[in-house]
Coordinates of C-alpha atoms in Angstrom, one line a residue:
Chain A
D1411 CA -4.1 9.2 0.4
Q1412 CA -2.1 10.3 -2.6
Q1413 CA 0.7 12.6 -1.4
V1414 CA 1.8 13.4 -4.9
K1415 CA -0.7 14.1 -7.7
Q1416 CA -0.5 14.8 -11.4
N1417 CA -4.0 15.9 -12.3
S1418 CA -3.5 15.8 -16.1
P1419 CA -3.2 12.2 -17.4
S1420 CA -2.3 13.5 -20.8
L1421 CA -1.0 16.5 -22.7
S1422 CA -0.7 17.2 -26.4
V1423 CA 1.7 19.9 -27.7
Q1424 CA 2.9 21.0 -31.1
E1425 CA 6.6 20.6 -31.8
G1426 CA 8.5 23.8 -31.0
R1427 CA 6.0 25.0 -28.4
I1428 CA 6.3 24.9 -24.7
S1429 CA 5.1 21.9 -22.7
I1430 CA 4.1 22.5 -19.1
L1431 CA 3.5 19.5 -16.8
N1432 CA 2.1 20.1 -13.3
C1433 CA 2.4 18.3 -10.0
D1434 CA 0.9 18.9 -6.6
Y1435 CA 1.9 17.5 -3.2
T1436 CA 0.4 17.5 0.2
N1437 CA 3.3 16.4 2.5
S1438 CA 5.1 19.6 3.6
M1439 CA 8.0 17.5 4.9
F1440 CA 9.1 16.7 1.4
D1441 CA 12.3 18.6 0.6
Y1442 CA 13.5 17.1 -2.6
F1443 CA 11.6 16.8 -5.9
L1444 CA 12.4 15.0 -9.1
W1445 CA 11.0 14.5 -12.6
Y1446 CA 11.4 11.2 -14.4
K1447 CA 10.6 10.3 -18.0
K1448 CA 9.5 6.9 -19.0
Y1449 CA 9.3 5.3 -22.5
P1450 CA 7.4 2.1 -23.1
A1451 CA 9.2 -1.1 -22.1
E1452 CA 11.9 0.9 -20.3
G1453 CA 12.4 2.0 -16.7
P1454 CA 12.0 5.6 -15.7
T1455 CA 14.9 7.9 -16.5
F1456 CA 16.0 10.8 -14.3
L1457 CA 15.4 14.2 -15.9
I1458 CA 15.8 17.0 -13.5
S1459 CA 15.5 17.7 -9.8
I1460 CA 15.1 20.6 -7.3
S1461 CA 15.7 21.1 -3.6
S1462 CA 13.1 22.8 -1.5
I1463 CA 15.6 25.6 -0.8
K1464 CA 15.4 26.7 -4.5
D1465 CA 12.4 27.8 -6.6
K1466 CA 13.9 27.1 -10.0
N1467 CA 16.3 24.7 -11.6
E1468 CA 17.3 24.7 -15.3
D1469 CA 19.0 22.1 -17.4
G1470 CA 19.0 22.8 -21.1
R1471 CA 15.5 22.7 -22.5
F1472 CA 14.1 21.6 -19.1
T1473 CA 13.2 23.9 -16.2
V1474 CA 11.5 22.9 -13.0
F1475 CA 9.7 25.4 -10.8
L1476 CA 8.8 24.9 -7.2
N1477 CA 6.2 26.9 -5.3
K1478 CA 6.4 25.7 -1.7
S1479 CA 3.6 27.8 -0.4
A1480 CA 1.2 26.3 -3.0
K1481 CA 2.9 22.8 -2.7
H1482 CA 3.2 22.8 -6.5
L1483 CA 5.9 22.1 -9.0
S1484 CA 5.9 22.2 -12.7
L1485 CA 8.2 21.1 -15.5
H1486 CA 8.7 23.3 -18.6
I1487 CA 10.1 21.9 -21.8
V1488 CA 11.1 24.5 -24.3
P1489 CA 11.1 23.9 -27.2
S1490 CA 9.2 20.6 -27.2
Q1491 CA 10.4 17.9 -29.6
P1492 CA 8.7 14.7 -30.9
G1493 CA 11.4 12.7 -29.0
D1494 CA 10.0 14.2 -25.7
S1495 CA 6.8 12.1 -26.2
A1496 CA 6.8 9.9 -23.1
V1497 CA 5.2 9.5 -19.7
Y1498 CA 6.5 12.0 -17.2
F1499 CA 6.4 11.3 -13.4
C1500 CA 7.1 13.8 -10.7
A1501 CA 8.4 12.3 -7.4
A1502 CA 9.1 13.7 -4.0
G1503 CA 11.2 12.5 -1.0
L1504 CA 13.2 13.5 2.1
N1505 CA 16.8 14.1 1.3
N1506 CA 18.1 12.7 4.6
A1507 CA 15.9 9.7 4.8
G1508 CA 17.3 7.4 2.1
N1509 CA 16.1 7.0 -1.5
M1510 CA 12.4 6.4 -0.9
L1511 CA 10.4 8.3 -3.4
T1512 CA 6.7 9.0 -3.6
F1513 CA 5.5 9.2 -7.2
G1514 CA 2.7 11.0 -9.0
G1515 CA 0.5 9.0 -11.3
G1516 CA 2.2 10.3 -14.5
T1517 CA 1.3 12.6 -17.4
R1518 CA 1.5 11.2 -21.0
L1519 CA 3.1 13.9 -23.2
M1520 CA 2.5 13.8 -26.9
V1521 CA 4.5 16.2 -29.0
K1522 CA 3.1 16.4 -32.6
P1523 CA 5.5 17.2 -35.5
Chain B
K771 CA 29.0 0.8 -17.5
A772 CA 26.2 -1.7 -17.4
G773 CA 22.8 -0.4 -16.2
V774 CA 20.4 -1.9 -13.7
T775 CA 19.5 -5.5 -14.7
Q776 CA 16.3 -7.1 -13.7
T777 CA 15.5 -10.8 -14.3
P778 CA 13.3 -12.2 -15.5
R779 CA 11.7 -9.7 -17.7
Y780 CA 8.3 -11.5 -17.8
L781 CA 6.8 -14.0 -15.4
I782 CA 3.5 -15.8 -15.2
K783 CA 2.4 -17.4 -12.0
T784 CA -0.9 -18.7 -10.5
R785 CA -2.6 -17.6 -7.3
G786 CA -1.1 -19.0 -4.2
Q787 CA 2.4 -19.5 -5.7
Q788 CA 5.4 -17.5 -4.6
V789 CA 7.9 -15.7 -6.8
T790 CA 11.4 -14.3 -6.5
L791 CA 12.6 -11.4 -8.6
S792 CA 16.2 -10.4 -9.0
C793 CA 18.0 -7.0 -9.4
S794 CA 21.6 -6.4 -10.2
P795 CA 22.5 -2.7 -9.5
I796 CA 25.0 -0.6 -11.4
S797 CA 28.5 -1.6 -10.4
G798 CA 29.5 0.3 -7.2
H799 CA 26.0 1.2 -6.2
R800 CA 25.1 0.1 -2.7
S801 CA 21.4 1.2 -2.6
V802 CA 18.7 -0.8 -4.2
S803 CA 15.0 0.2 -4.1
W804 CA 12.0 -1.7 -5.3
Y805 CA 8.7 -0.2 -6.7
Q806 CA 5.5 -1.7 -7.9
Q807 CA 3.7 -0.1 -10.8
T808 CA 0.1 -0.8 -11.5
P809 CA -2.4 1.1 -13.7
G810 CA -4.6 2.0 -10.7
Q811 CA -2.0 2.9 -8.1
G812 CA 0.9 4.1 -10.1
L813 CA 4.4 3.7 -8.9
Q814 CA 4.5 2.7 -5.2
F815 CA 7.6 2.2 -3.1
L816 CA 8.2 -1.3 -1.7
F817 CA 11.5 -1.2 0.2
E818 CA 15.1 0.1 0.0
Y819 CA 18.2 -1.7 1.0
F820 CA 21.6 -0.2 1.6
S821 CA 24.7 -2.3 2.4
E822 CA 22.5 -5.3 3.1
T823 CA 20.2 -3.5 5.6
Q824 CA 16.6 -2.5 4.9
R825 CA 16.6 1.3 5.2
N826 CA 13.0 2.0 4.3
K827 CA 9.8 0.0 3.9
G828 CA 6.6 1.0 2.1
N829 CA 3.0 0.2 3.0
F830 CA 2.8 -3.4 1.7
P831 CA 1.7 -6.6 3.4
G832 CA 4.3 -9.0 4.9
R833 CA 3.9 -11.2 1.8
F834 CA 6.3 -8.9 0.2
S835 CA 9.9 -9.2 1.4
G836 CA 13.4 -8.5 0.1
R837 CA 17.0 -8.9 0.8
Q838 CA 20.3 -7.6 -0.4
F839 CA 23.5 -9.6 -0.8
S840 CA 27.1 -8.5 0.0
N841 CA 27.6 -7.8 -3.8
S842 CA 24.7 -5.4 -3.6
R843 CA 22.4 -7.6 -5.8
S844 CA 18.9 -7.7 -4.4
E845 CA 16.0 -10.0 -4.6
M846 CA 12.4 -9.5 -3.7
N847 CA 10.0 -12.3 -2.9
V848 CA 6.2 -12.3 -2.9
S849 CA 4.5 -15.3 -1.2
T850 CA 1.0 -16.5 -1.7
L851 CA 0.4 -14.5 -4.8
E852 CA -2.9 -12.7 -5.4
L853 CA -4.4 -11.5 -8.6
G854 CA -3.8 -7.9 -7.5
D855 CA 0.0 -8.6 -7.4
S856 CA 0.0 -8.4 -11.2
A857 CA 2.2 -5.5 -11.9
L858 CA 5.5 -4.2 -13.3
Y859 CA 8.1 -4.4 -10.6
L860 CA 10.9 -1.9 -10.9
C861 CA 14.3 -1.8 -9.2
A862 CA 16.4 1.3 -8.9
S863 CA 20.0 1.6 -7.8
S864 CA 21.9 4.5 -6.4
S865 CA 25.5 5.0 -5.1
G866 CA 24.5 6.7 -1.9
Q867 CA 21.7 7.5 0.5
F868 CA 21.0 11.2 -0.1
L869 CA 18.6 12.1 -2.9
A870 CA 20.3 15.4 -3.6
K871 CA 23.7 13.8 -4.2
N872 CA 22.8 10.5 -5.9
I873 CA 20.7 9.8 -9.0
Q874 CA 18.5 6.7 -8.9
Y875 CA 18.8 4.6 -12.0
F876 CA 15.9 2.3 -12.9
G877 CA 15.9 -1.1 -14.5
A878 CA 13.4 -2.0 -17.2
G879 CA 11.4 -4.0 -14.7
T880 CA 9.9 -7.4 -14.4
R881 CA 6.3 -7.8 -15.6
L882 CA 4.5 -10.3 -13.3
S883 CA 1.1 -11.7 -14.3
V884 CA -0.8 -13.7 -11.7
L885 CA -3.5 -15.9 -13.1

C-alpha cells in the first residue's frame, strides 16, 4: 500500500511559467512533509519542507502548500527555469520518530527554454 | 565540508552472493539512513541508525542488515542476493533525530546489479 503517491510521472512546462507538482498521502499520522529534487547520477537534494501545523511555506521561487483535510500537498515553482528540470520526490514522516521518510514515486519535470 | 560518501559507486554480484555497502556521513552527523530505489517500487526506507543504535527499520527481509560504527560510518549488508535486489542504494545523513530541525543529505548512491 503506497502511503505517498505522486500520480503524474512527468510534467512539461515552458520556461518562465509556473510548475505545479502534486502529492497525495493516506497516513493521517504524518506530520512533516518534504520535497526533494534529484538529478541523474546524484542523490536527492532537499528543496523545501512543511510542518502539518502550517498550510504554506515559501522559499524563493518554491512554495509548498499543504491541505490536511484532503491529504494533499503541492509544490509550486515560479518562474520555472530550465535548470529546474529534474525528478521531484515528495516525502512524509513523523517529526518525533527519527528520520524515516516515506517517498512518493517521483515526477519528472521538464522545463523547456 | 565533504558530503555523504558512498562506496563503491557500482557493484556487480551474482545470485547467492553477499554484499557490503559503505556510507560515510557528513562530519558531525550522527544519523544515517539507508534507502533502496528501484524503478517499480521507488525509494523505500531500509533502516536508520543513530549513535550506533538502530532507530527505525523498514519492511525488508532479514537478509538486509546494517550497522553503524562509533565514528558514525555505516555499512549495510545483503546476504544471499536475489535478482530483485538490483537497485540503487542511497544513504542519507543528518545531524539529529527530528525531521523539522535537521535536513537529511543524500549520497550519490551505490548501484548494485545482481546477475
